[in-house]
Amino acid sequence: MALKESGSAALSATHSVLVRVAAVLALIAIWQLLVLARLWPPAVLPGPGQVWDQLLAASDSGNGQGGYAGSTVLERLGVSLRRVGYGTAYGVLVGVGLGLVMGLVPVVRAVVEPFVTFLRALPPLAYLSLLVIWFGIDEEPKVYLLLVAAFPPVAVATATAVTGVNRQYLEAAHALGANRLGVITTVVLPASAPEILTGIRLAVGIAYSSVVAAETVNGADGIGGMVLNAQRYNQTAVVLLGLVVIGVTGLLIDTALLALQRAVSPWRGRA
Amino acid sequence: MGEPLVELTGVAHSYRANRVDVPALGPLDLRVEPGEFLVVVGPSGSGKSTLLRLVSGFERPTTGAVEVLGGPPVPGRDVGTVFQQPRLFPWQSVAGNITTALRWAGVPGADRPQRTRGLLAQVGLVELGRRRTWEISGGQQQRVAIARALAARPRLLLMDEPFAALDALTRERLQEDVRSLTDGERAVVFVTHSVDEAVFLASRVVVLSDRPGRVALDLPVPLPRSGVPADELRGSAEFAALRGEVAGAVRAVAA
Ligand SMILES: Nc1ncnc2c1ncn2[C@@H]1O[C@H](COP(=O)(O)OP(=O)(O)O)[C@@H](O)[C@H]1O
Ligand SMILES: [Mg+2]
């Protein structure tokens, strides 16, 4: 018999998607109202309609400039998503591995945590220069920048989750004859999965919001590159288009991760 | 009698709290023979859980020696444990919990599905294998915990107030099932503070004194272990007499 929770604190999956969609629609409505109020000239604050026109223009590869400055919005999005994908994937690997060791070995945590916190406090643009000196101006510095931005929240979330695993489960596992590796793979990691996924959601968000910074270096082919280019030529509508595309895809990715989190830990709050 | 399964010699245990040693158990001597169903009764705080933790190897005695199967106990090797809370892993299904225990017990992968079904059948839950652990009742969860503890076919099963959180009806039904666990060679050491439960389950009852717990009563329980319906047994004059004796000892140590 399934237990029905009354007055559950969390929204159901469908509800949370609906709420997100409603929030986006509300934002667009407010934006349109601000434009209609004519507080600023259209060159400073273009309306949703203008940005939509830009989207259509920049998506048309046959418009004589291959979309916008050589690539369509979709191509640019693909390039940026690939960078974010690699950056966060490596960041998650490093973060989960490091966080696991930090959580299991208190000494390691005491030594490593200040460095992780230090890195976390740095804005990505601040260490970009260093990465460019070390790795040149190809893909590496961009992916490494996103890695460095992505791994600290994953490491901290993993370490905290691992330290917080219910001791009763660990003892039950030992009582059943589990060895250290068995306890880690069968108890510690699954028990920590919900918190680790929260860390990953944070990491994807941070990496994604750092993509513009990463693409200031030879990244004109990405969505961040488009924003930087448009800024140079005062194309406000294109800048806004870039922001909207980054924002909306970021929201979609986070929604997918949230669904994944619910799927892998249906037991959360129940046991 | 042959080799004892468990032998405690001059065992005492203290916990260190706030820079002082707080004696929790003993000194006491205790032997458990194969096939015995030993129930330990005592007031709360008398060291019953400590006794089980010493036997399972989770705790080393402050003084004295604990031997299980002739050597110091190693958690998860010779002894199965059922805790007061089922402690099932909620990220695994009911059957998954048992399969995991079989894996840790070294059962080859090919044999695990069949053994899992067998263990579920033994506790009467074959149909519930695919359920989530929170989708079954507390009594069923504790049955799964028992099946899981039996996965390694331990010679010794330790149970620490496993039914304390269950309602009276569920508890009686589980008692009837657990009573037969000593069939053959296996011994059970079962902790409770219910006198009725102790006399019904036990082939021998040990009453611990108030903290630090020592053996206040060590009483064989010569009730028939099969062939007599549970209700008849609970209603018999012998049962009442034994219950009176154990209850008297419990009252004496609590005073
Ligand atoms: N980890 C511990 N640290 C300090 N004191 C403990 C610890 N575990 C138990 N005790 C103390 O030891 C005594 C016996 O505890 P326990 O074995 O749990 O008793 P019981 O199971 O009979 O209720 C109690 O006074 C308890 O407070
Ligand atoms: Mg106890």
Coordinates of C-alpha atoms and ligand atoms in Angstrom, one line a residue:
Chain A
M1 CA 0.0 0.0 0.0
A2 CA 1.5 3.3 -1.1
L3 CA 1.7 5.9 1.7
K4 CA -0.1 9.1 0.8
E5 CA 1.5 12.2 2.2
S6 CA -0.9 14.9 3.2
G7 CA 0.4 18.5 2.9
S8 CA 3.5 17.5 1.1
A9 CA 6.1 20.3 1.1
A10 CA 7.4 19.6 -2.4
L11 CA 5.4 20.2 -5.5
S12 CA 4.7 17.3 -7.8
A13 CA 6.8 17.1 -11.0
T14 CA 3.9 18.3 -13.2
H15 CA 3.1 21.1 -10.9
S16 CA 6.7 22.4 -10.8
V17 CA 6.9 22.4 -14.6
L18 CA 3.6 24.3 -14.8
V19 CA 4.9 26.8 -12.2
R20 CA 8.1 27.3 -14.2
V21 CA 6.2 27.9 -17.5
A22 CA 3.9 30.3 -15.8
A23 CA 6.8 32.3 -14.4
V24 CA 8.4 32.6 -17.8
L25 CA 5.1 33.8 -19.3
A26 CA 4.7 36.3 -16.6
L27 CA 8.2 37.6 -17.1
I28 CA 7.5 38.1 -20.9
A29 CA 4.3 39.9 -20.1
I30 CA 6.1 42.3 -17.7
W31 CA 8.8 42.9 -20.3
Q32 CA 6.2 43.7 -22.9
L33 CA 4.4 46.1 -20.5
L34 CA 7.7 47.9 -19.8
V35 CA 8.3 48.3 -23.5
L36 CA 4.7 49.6 -24.0
A37 CA 5.2 52.1 -21.2
R38 CA 8.0 53.6 -23.4
L39 CA 10.2 54.3 -20.4
W40 CA 13.3 53.7 -22.6
P41 CA 13.8 54.0 -26.3
P42 CA 13.6 50.8 -28.3
A43 CA 17.3 50.8 -29.0
V44 CA 17.9 50.4 -25.3
L45 CA 15.0 48.1 -24.4
P46 CA 13.7 46.2 -27.5
G47 CA 10.4 44.3 -27.0
P48 CA 9.8 40.6 -27.1
G49 CA 8.6 41.0 -30.7
Q50 CA 11.9 42.5 -31.9
V51 CA 13.8 39.8 -30.1
W52 CA 11.6 37.2 -31.8
D53 CA 12.4 38.7 -35.2
Q54 CA 16.1 38.5 -34.3
L55 CA 15.6 34.9 -33.5
L56 CA 14.0 34.2 -36.8
A57 CA 16.7 36.2 -38.7
A58 CA 19.6 34.6 -36.8
S59 CA 18.2 31.1 -37.3
D60 CA 18.1 31.5 -41.1
S61 CA 21.3 30.1 -42.5
G62 CA 20.5 31.4 -45.9
N63 CA 20.2 35.1 -44.9
G64 CA 23.6 36.0 -46.4
Q65 CA 25.5 35.9 -43.2
G66 CA 24.9 32.3 -42.2
G67 CA 22.4 33.2 -39.4
Y68 CA 24.3 35.7 -37.2
A69 CA 28.0 36.4 -37.9
G70 CA 28.6 33.1 -39.5
S71 CA 26.5 30.6 -37.6
T72 CA 22.8 30.1 -36.8
V73 CA 21.5 30.4 -33.2
L74 CA 21.0 26.6 -33.1
E75 CA 24.6 25.9 -34.2
R76 CA 25.9 28.4 -31.6
L77 CA 23.7 26.8 -28.9
G78 CA 25.1 23.4 -29.9
V79 CA 28.7 24.7 -29.6
S80 CA 28.1 26.3 -26.2
L81 CA 26.1 23.3 -24.9
R82 CA 29.0 21.0 -25.9
R83 CA 31.4 23.2 -24.0
V84 CA 29.1 23.3 -20.9
G85 CA 28.5 19.5 -21.3
Y86 CA 32.2 18.7 -21.3
G87 CA 33.0 21.2 -18.6
T88 CA 30.4 20.0 -16.2
A89 CA 30.9 16.3 -17.0
Y90 CA 34.6 16.6 -16.1
G91 CA 33.6 18.9 -13.2
V92 CA 31.1 16.3 -11.9
L93 CA 33.7 13.5 -12.2
V94 CA 36.3 15.5 -10.3
G95 CA 33.7 16.8 -7.8
V96 CA 32.1 13.5 -7.0
G97 CA 35.6 11.8 -6.7
L98 CA 37.0 14.5 -4.5
G99 CA 33.9 14.9 -2.5
L100 CA 33.8 11.2 -1.8
V101 CA 37.3 11.2 -0.5
M102 CA 36.6 14.4 1.5
G103 CA 33.6 12.8 3.0
L104 CA 35.2 9.5 3.9
V105 CA 38.5 10.9 5.2
P106 CA 38.1 13.9 7.5
V107 CA 41.7 14.9 7.3
V108 CA 41.5 15.3 3.5
R109 CA 38.3 17.4 4.0
A110 CA 40.1 19.7 6.5
V111 CA 43.0 20.2 4.1
V112 CA 41.1 20.5 0.8
E113 CA 37.9 22.3 1.8
P114 CA 39.6 25.8 2.1
F115 CA 41.0 25.5 -1.4
V116 CA 37.6 24.5 -2.8
T117 CA 36.0 27.4 -1.0
F118 CA 38.7 29.7 -2.3
L119 CA 38.1 28.6 -5.9
R120 CA 34.4 29.0 -5.4
A121 CA 34.8 32.6 -4.4
L122 CA 36.7 33.5 -7.5
P123 CA 34.7 34.9 -10.5
P124 CA 35.5 32.7 -13.6
L125 CA 36.7 35.8 -15.5
A126 CA 39.4 36.1 -12.9
Y127 CA 41.1 32.8 -13.6
L128 CA 40.4 32.8 -17.3
S129 CA 43.6 34.7 -18.0
L130 CA 45.6 32.1 -16.2
L131 CA 44.0 29.3 -18.1
V132 CA 44.7 31.1 -21.4
I133 CA 48.4 31.4 -20.5
W134 CA 48.5 27.7 -19.5
F135 CA 46.3 26.2 -22.2
G136 CA 46.3 28.7 -25.1
I137 CA 43.2 29.9 -26.9
D138 CA 41.6 26.7 -28.3
E139 CA 38.8 24.7 -26.6
E140 CA 40.9 23.7 -23.6
P141 CA 40.8 26.9 -21.6
K142 CA 37.0 27.2 -22.1
V143 CA 36.3 23.6 -21.0
Y144 CA 38.8 23.9 -18.1
L145 CA 37.1 27.2 -17.0
L146 CA 33.8 25.5 -16.9
L147 CA 35.3 22.5 -15.1
V148 CA 36.8 24.8 -12.4
A149 CA 33.5 26.6 -12.1
A150 CA 31.5 23.4 -11.9
F151 CA 33.4 21.1 -9.6
P152 CA 33.4 23.0 -6.2
P153 CA 29.6 22.8 -5.6
V154 CA 29.6 19.1 -6.6
A155 CA 32.6 18.4 -4.3
V156 CA 31.0 20.2 -1.3
A157 CA 27.6 18.7 -1.8
T158 CA 29.1 15.2 -2.2
A159 CA 31.3 15.6 0.9
T160 CA 28.4 16.8 3.0
A161 CA 26.1 14.1 1.8
V162 CA 28.7 11.4 2.4
T163 CA 29.4 12.6 5.9
G164 CA 25.6 12.7 6.6
V165 CA 24.8 9.1 5.6
N166 CA 22.7 7.5 8.3
R167 CA 25.1 5.4 10.4
Q168 CA 22.3 2.8 10.9
Y169 CA 22.6 1.9 7.2
L170 CA 26.4 1.7 7.4
E171 CA 26.2 -0.6 10.4
A172 CA 23.5 -2.7 8.7
A173 CA 25.8 -3.1 5.7
H174 CA 28.8 -4.1 7.9
A175 CA 26.5 -6.6 9.8
L176 CA 25.7 -8.2 6.5
G177 CA 29.3 -8.7 5.7
A178 CA 29.9 -5.8 3.3
N179 CA 33.5 -4.7 2.6
R180 CA 34.6 -1.1 2.3
L181 CA 34.0 -0.9 -1.4
G182 CA 30.6 -2.6 -1.1
V183 CA 29.6 -0.1 1.6
I184 CA 30.7 2.8 -0.7
T185 CA 29.0 1.6 -3.9
T186 CA 25.9 0.1 -2.4
V187 CA 25.2 2.4 0.5
V188 CA 27.2 5.6 0.6
L189 CA 26.7 6.7 -3.0
P190 CA 23.0 5.8 -3.4
A191 CA 22.2 7.4 -0.1
S192 CA 24.1 10.5 -1.2
A193 CA 22.7 10.6 -4.7
P194 CA 19.9 13.2 -4.0
E195 CA 22.3 15.7 -2.5
I196 CA 24.9 15.0 -5.1
L197 CA 22.3 15.7 -7.8
T198 CA 21.5 19.0 -6.1
G199 CA 25.2 19.8 -6.3
I200 CA 25.2 18.9 -10.0
R201 CA 22.2 21.1 -10.7
L202 CA 24.1 24.0 -9.0
A203 CA 27.2 23.1 -11.1
V204 CA 25.4 23.1 -14.4
G205 CA 23.8 26.4 -13.5
I206 CA 27.2 28.0 -12.6
A207 CA 28.9 26.5 -15.7
Y208 CA 26.1 27.6 -18.0
S209 CA 26.2 31.1 -16.6
S210 CA 30.0 31.2 -17.1
V211 CA 29.7 30.3 -20.7
V212 CA 29.7 34.0 -21.8
A213 CA 32.9 34.6 -19.8
A214 CA 34.5 31.4 -21.3
E215 CA 33.7 32.6 -24.8
T216 CA 35.3 36.0 -24.4
V217 CA 38.5 34.1 -25.6
N218 CA 38.2 33.0 -29.2
G219 CA 34.7 31.7 -28.7
A220 CA 32.8 33.7 -31.3
D221 CA 31.2 30.6 -32.6
G222 CA 29.1 30.1 -29.4
I223 CA 26.0 31.7 -28.0
G224 CA 28.2 33.7 -25.6
G225 CA 30.3 34.8 -28.5
M226 CA 27.2 36.1 -30.2
V227 CA 26.3 38.2 -27.1
L228 CA 29.8 39.7 -27.0
N229 CA 29.8 40.4 -30.7
A230 CA 26.4 42.1 -30.5
Q231 CA 27.5 44.2 -27.6
R232 CA 30.3 45.5 -29.7
Y233 CA 27.9 46.7 -32.3
N234 CA 25.2 47.9 -29.9
Q235 CA 22.7 45.3 -31.2
T236 CA 20.6 45.2 -28.1
A237 CA 18.0 42.9 -29.5
V238 CA 20.7 40.3 -30.3
V239 CA 22.2 40.6 -26.8
L240 CA 18.7 40.0 -25.3
L241 CA 18.2 37.1 -27.7
G242 CA 21.4 35.5 -26.5
L243 CA 20.3 36.0 -22.8
V244 CA 16.9 34.6 -23.5
V245 CA 18.3 31.6 -25.3
I246 CA 20.8 30.9 -22.5
G247 CA 18.1 31.5 -19.8
V248 CA 15.5 29.3 -21.4
T249 CA 17.8 26.4 -22.2
G250 CA 19.3 26.7 -18.7
L251 CA 15.8 26.4 -17.3
L252 CA 15.1 23.4 -19.5
I253 CA 18.3 21.7 -18.4
D254 CA 17.5 22.3 -14.8
T255 CA 14.0 21.0 -15.2
A256 CA 15.4 17.8 -16.7
L257 CA 17.9 17.4 -13.9
L258 CA 15.2 18.0 -11.3
A259 CA 13.1 15.2 -13.0
L260 CA 16.2 13.0 -12.9
Q261 CA 16.7 13.7 -9.3
R262 CA 13.1 12.7 -8.5
A263 CA 13.5 9.6 -10.6
V264 CA 16.6 8.3 -8.9
S265 CA 15.5 9.1 -5.4
P266 CA 11.8 8.4 -5.0
W267 CA 12.5 7.4 -1.4
R268 CA 13.6 10.9 -0.4
G269 CA 11.7 11.9 2.7
R270 CA 10.1 8.5 3.1
A271 CA 12.7 6.5 4.7
Chain B
M1 CA 27.3 -30.6 24.7
G2 CA 29.9 -29.7 22.1
E3 CA 31.6 -26.4 21.4
P4 CA 29.6 -23.4 22.5
L5 CA 28.6 -20.9 19.8
V6 CA 29.2 -18.0 22.0
E7 CA 31.3 -17.8 25.1
L8 CA 31.6 -14.7 27.3
T9 CA 34.2 -14.9 30.1
G10 CA 34.4 -12.2 32.7
V11 CA 33.0 -9.7 30.2
A12 CA 32.4 -6.1 31.3
H13 CA 31.9 -3.0 29.2
S14 CA 32.0 0.7 29.9
Y15 CA 31.4 3.6 27.7
R16 CA 33.5 6.8 27.9
A17 CA 31.2 9.8 28.2
N18 CA 32.3 13.3 29.3
R19 CA 35.7 12.0 30.4
V20 CA 34.3 9.4 32.8
D21 CA 33.8 5.7 32.3
V22 CA 30.2 4.7 32.6
P23 CA 29.8 0.9 33.3
A24 CA 27.1 -0.5 31.0
L25 CA 27.4 -4.2 31.4
G26 CA 28.8 -7.0 33.5
P27 CA 31.0 -8.5 34.7
L28 CA 29.2 -11.6 33.5
D29 CA 29.9 -15.1 32.0
L30 CA 27.6 -16.5 29.4
R31 CA 27.6 -19.5 27.0
V32 CA 25.2 -20.0 24.1
E33 CA 25.0 -23.5 22.7
P34 CA 23.9 -24.5 19.1
G35 CA 20.1 -24.8 18.8
E36 CA 19.5 -22.6 21.8
F37 CA 16.9 -19.7 21.7
L38 CA 18.3 -17.4 24.4
V39 CA 16.1 -14.4 25.3
V40 CA 17.7 -11.7 27.3
V41 CA 15.3 -9.6 29.4
G42 CA 16.2 -6.5 31.4
P43 CA 15.2 -3.0 32.2
S44 CA 16.0 -0.3 29.6
G45 CA 19.7 0.8 30.0
S46 CA 20.7 -2.6 31.5
G47 CA 23.2 -3.2 28.7
K48 CA 21.1 -5.6 26.5
S49 CA 22.1 -3.8 23.2
T50 CA 25.7 -3.6 24.5
L51 CA 25.7 -7.3 25.0
L52 CA 24.6 -7.9 21.4
R53 CA 27.1 -5.4 20.0
L54 CA 29.8 -7.3 21.9
V55 CA 28.7 -10.6 20.4
S56 CA 28.4 -9.2 16.9
G57 CA 31.9 -7.6 17.1
F58 CA 30.8 -4.0 16.8
E59 CA 32.2 -3.3 20.3
R60 CA 35.2 -4.8 22.1
P61 CA 34.8 -5.6 25.8
T62 CA 36.6 -3.3 28.2
T63 CA 37.6 -6.4 30.2
G64 CA 37.1 -10.1 29.6
A65 CA 36.9 -12.1 26.4
V66 CA 34.1 -12.6 23.8
E67 CA 34.4 -15.6 21.6
V68 CA 32.1 -16.6 18.7
L69 CA 32.7 -20.0 17.1
G70 CA 36.0 -20.1 19.0
G71 CA 37.4 -16.7 18.1
P72 CA 36.8 -13.0 18.5
P73 CA 33.8 -12.0 16.5
V74 CA 34.0 -10.1 13.2
P75 CA 31.0 -8.1 12.2
G76 CA 29.2 -9.6 9.2
R77 CA 31.1 -12.9 9.3
D78 CA 29.5 -15.5 11.6
V79 CA 26.6 -13.6 13.0
G80 CA 23.3 -12.3 11.5
T81 CA 21.8 -9.2 13.1
V82 CA 18.2 -7.9 13.2
F83 CA 17.9 -4.4 14.6
Q84 CA 14.9 -2.7 16.3
Q85 CA 14.4 -0.6 13.1
P86 CA 14.4 -2.7 9.9
R87 CA 17.2 -0.6 8.3
L88 CA 16.2 -1.7 4.8
F89 CA 18.0 0.3 2.1
P90 CA 15.2 2.4 0.6
W91 CA 17.1 2.9 -2.7
Q92 CA 16.6 -0.8 -3.4
S93 CA 13.4 -2.9 -3.8
V94 CA 12.4 -5.4 -1.3
A95 CA 14.0 -8.2 -3.3
G96 CA 17.0 -6.0 -4.0
N97 CA 17.7 -5.7 -0.3
I98 CA 17.9 -9.5 0.0
T99 CA 20.0 -9.9 -3.2
T100 CA 22.5 -7.4 -1.9
A101 CA 22.8 -9.4 1.3
L102 CA 23.4 -12.6 -0.7
R103 CA 26.1 -10.8 -2.7
W104 CA 27.8 -9.7 0.5
A105 CA 27.5 -13.2 1.8
G106 CA 29.5 -14.4 -1.2
V107 CA 26.6 -16.2 -3.0
P108 CA 27.4 -16.5 -6.7
G109 CA 25.4 -14.2 -9.0
A110 CA 23.7 -17.1 -10.8
D111 CA 22.2 -18.5 -7.5
R112 CA 21.0 -15.2 -6.2
P113 CA 17.6 -14.9 -7.9
Q114 CA 16.5 -18.3 -6.7
R115 CA 17.9 -17.8 -3.2
T116 CA 16.2 -14.4 -3.0
R117 CA 12.9 -16.0 -3.8
G118 CA 13.5 -18.8 -1.3
L119 CA 14.2 -16.3 1.5
L120 CA 11.1 -14.2 0.6
A121 CA 9.0 -17.3 0.7
Q122 CA 10.5 -18.2 4.1
V123 CA 9.1 -15.0 5.5
G124 CA 5.9 -15.2 3.4
L125 CA 6.5 -12.2 1.1
V126 CA 7.1 -13.7 -2.3
E127 CA 4.6 -11.4 -4.0
L128 CA 6.1 -8.3 -2.5
G129 CA 9.6 -8.6 -4.0
R130 CA 9.2 -5.8 -6.5
R131 CA 7.7 -3.3 -4.0
R132 CA 9.5 -0.3 -2.6
T133 CA 10.6 -0.7 1.0
W134 CA 8.2 2.1 2.1
E135 CA 5.3 0.5 0.3
I136 CA 5.0 -2.4 2.8
S137 CA 3.9 -2.4 6.4
G138 CA 6.3 -2.2 9.4
G139 CA 5.8 -5.9 10.2
Q140 CA 6.6 -6.8 6.6
Q141 CA 9.6 -4.6 6.6
Q142 CA 10.9 -6.4 9.7
R143 CA 10.2 -9.7 8.0
V144 CA 12.4 -8.6 5.1
A145 CA 15.1 -7.6 7.6
I146 CA 15.0 -11.1 9.0
A147 CA 15.2 -12.7 5.6
R148 CA 18.1 -10.4 4.8
A149 CA 19.9 -11.4 8.0
L150 CA 19.4 -15.1 7.2
A151 CA 20.9 -14.6 3.7
A152 CA 24.4 -15.7 4.8
R153 CA 22.9 -18.7 6.7
P154 CA 24.5 -17.5 9.9
R155 CA 24.9 -20.1 12.7
L156 CA 24.0 -17.3 15.2
L157 CA 21.2 -14.7 14.8
L158 CA 21.1 -11.7 17.1
M159 CA 17.8 -9.8 17.4
D160 CA 17.6 -6.5 19.3
E161 CA 14.0 -5.8 20.3
P162 CA 13.0 -6.4 16.7
F163 CA 9.2 -6.2 17.4
A164 CA 9.2 -3.3 19.9
A165 CA 7.7 -0.9 17.3
L166 CA 5.0 -3.2 16.0
D167 CA 1.4 -3.5 17.0
A168 CA 0.4 -6.4 19.3
L169 CA -1.3 -8.6 16.6
T170 CA 1.6 -8.3 14.1
R171 CA 4.0 -8.9 16.9
E172 CA 2.4 -12.2 18.0
R173 CA 2.3 -13.4 14.4
L174 CA 6.0 -12.6 13.9
Q175 CA 6.9 -14.3 17.3
E176 CA 5.3 -17.5 16.0
D177 CA 7.4 -17.4 12.9
V178 CA 10.6 -16.5 14.6
R179 CA 10.2 -19.2 17.2
S180 CA 11.2 -21.9 14.7
L181 CA 14.4 -20.2 13.6
T182 CA 16.5 -22.4 15.8
D183 CA 15.5 -25.5 13.9
G184 CA 18.7 -27.4 13.4
E185 CA 22.0 -26.0 14.5
R186 CA 21.3 -22.3 14.6
A187 CA 21.2 -20.4 17.8
V188 CA 19.3 -17.1 18.4
V189 CA 20.0 -14.4 21.0
F190 CA 16.9 -12.2 21.3
V191 CA 16.6 -9.1 23.4
T192 CA 13.3 -7.8 24.7
H193 CA 11.8 -6.2 27.7
S194 CA 8.5 -8.0 27.3
V195 CA 8.3 -11.0 29.7
D196 CA 5.5 -12.6 27.6
E197 CA 7.6 -12.4 24.5
A198 CA 10.6 -13.9 26.4
V199 CA 8.8 -16.9 27.7
F200 CA 7.0 -17.6 24.5
L201 CA 10.2 -17.5 22.3
A202 CA 12.9 -18.8 24.6
S203 CA 14.4 -22.1 25.3
R204 CA 16.2 -20.2 28.0
V205 CA 15.7 -16.8 29.5
V206 CA 18.4 -14.6 31.1
V207 CA 17.3 -11.6 33.1
L208 CA 19.8 -8.8 33.4
S209 CA 20.0 -6.6 36.5
D210 CA 19.8 -2.8 36.4
R211 CA 22.8 -1.0 34.9
P212 CA 25.5 -2.3 34.7
G213 CA 23.6 -5.5 33.7
R214 CA 24.6 -8.8 35.3
V215 CA 22.9 -12.1 35.2
A216 CA 20.1 -12.0 37.7
L217 CA 18.3 -15.1 36.5
D218 CA 19.3 -17.9 34.1
L219 CA 16.2 -20.1 33.5
P220 CA 15.7 -22.9 31.1
V221 CA 12.2 -22.8 29.4
P222 CA 11.1 -26.4 28.8
L223 CA 8.0 -25.6 26.7
P224 CA 7.4 -27.7 23.6
R225 CA 8.9 -26.1 20.5
S226 CA 6.6 -27.7 18.0
G227 CA 3.3 -29.5 17.7
V228 CA 1.4 -27.2 20.1
P229 CA -0.6 -24.3 18.7
A230 CA 0.7 -20.9 19.8
D231 CA -2.6 -19.9 21.5
E232 CA -2.7 -23.1 23.5
L233 CA 0.9 -22.6 24.5
R234 CA 0.3 -19.0 25.7
G235 CA -2.7 -20.2 27.7
S236 CA -1.0 -23.2 29.4
A237 CA -0.3 -23.4 33.1
E238 CA 3.4 -24.1 32.5
F239 CA 3.6 -20.9 30.4
A240 CA 1.9 -18.9 33.3
A241 CA 4.2 -20.4 35.9
L242 CA 7.4 -19.5 33.9
R243 CA 6.0 -16.1 33.1
G244 CA 5.5 -15.6 36.8
E245 CA 9.0 -16.6 37.6
V246 CA 10.6 -14.3 35.0
A247 CA 8.3 -11.4 35.9
G248 CA 9.3 -11.8 39.6
A249 CA 13.0 -11.6 38.7
V250 CA 12.4 -8.5 36.4
R251 CA 10.5 -6.8 39.2
A252 CA 13.2 -7.6 41.7
V253 CA 16.0 -6.1 39.5
A254 CA 13.9 -3.0 38.8
A255 CA 13.2 -2.3 42.4
Ligands
LIG1 N1 27.6 4.7 22.5 C1 27.4 5.0 23.9 N2 28.1 5.9 24.5 C2 27.9 6.1 25.8 N3 27.0 5.4 26.6 C3 26.3 4.5 26.0 C4 26.5 4.2 24.6 N4 25.6 3.2 24.3 C5 25.0 2.9 25.4 N5 25.4 3.6 26.4 C6 24.9 3.5 27.8 O1 25.1 2.2 28.3 C7 24.0 1.7 29.0 C8 23.5 0.5 28.4 O2 23.0 0.8 27.1 P1 22.2 -0.3 26.2 O3 23.2 -1.4 26.0 O4 21.8 0.4 25.0 O5 21.0 -0.7 27.1 P2 19.6 -1.4 26.7 O6 19.8 -1.9 25.3 O7 19.5 -2.5 27.7 O8 18.6 -0.4 26.9 C9 23.0 2.9 29.1 O9 23.2 3.6 30.3 C10 23.4 3.7 27.9 O10 23.1 5.1 28.2
MG2 MG 18.7 -1.5 23.6

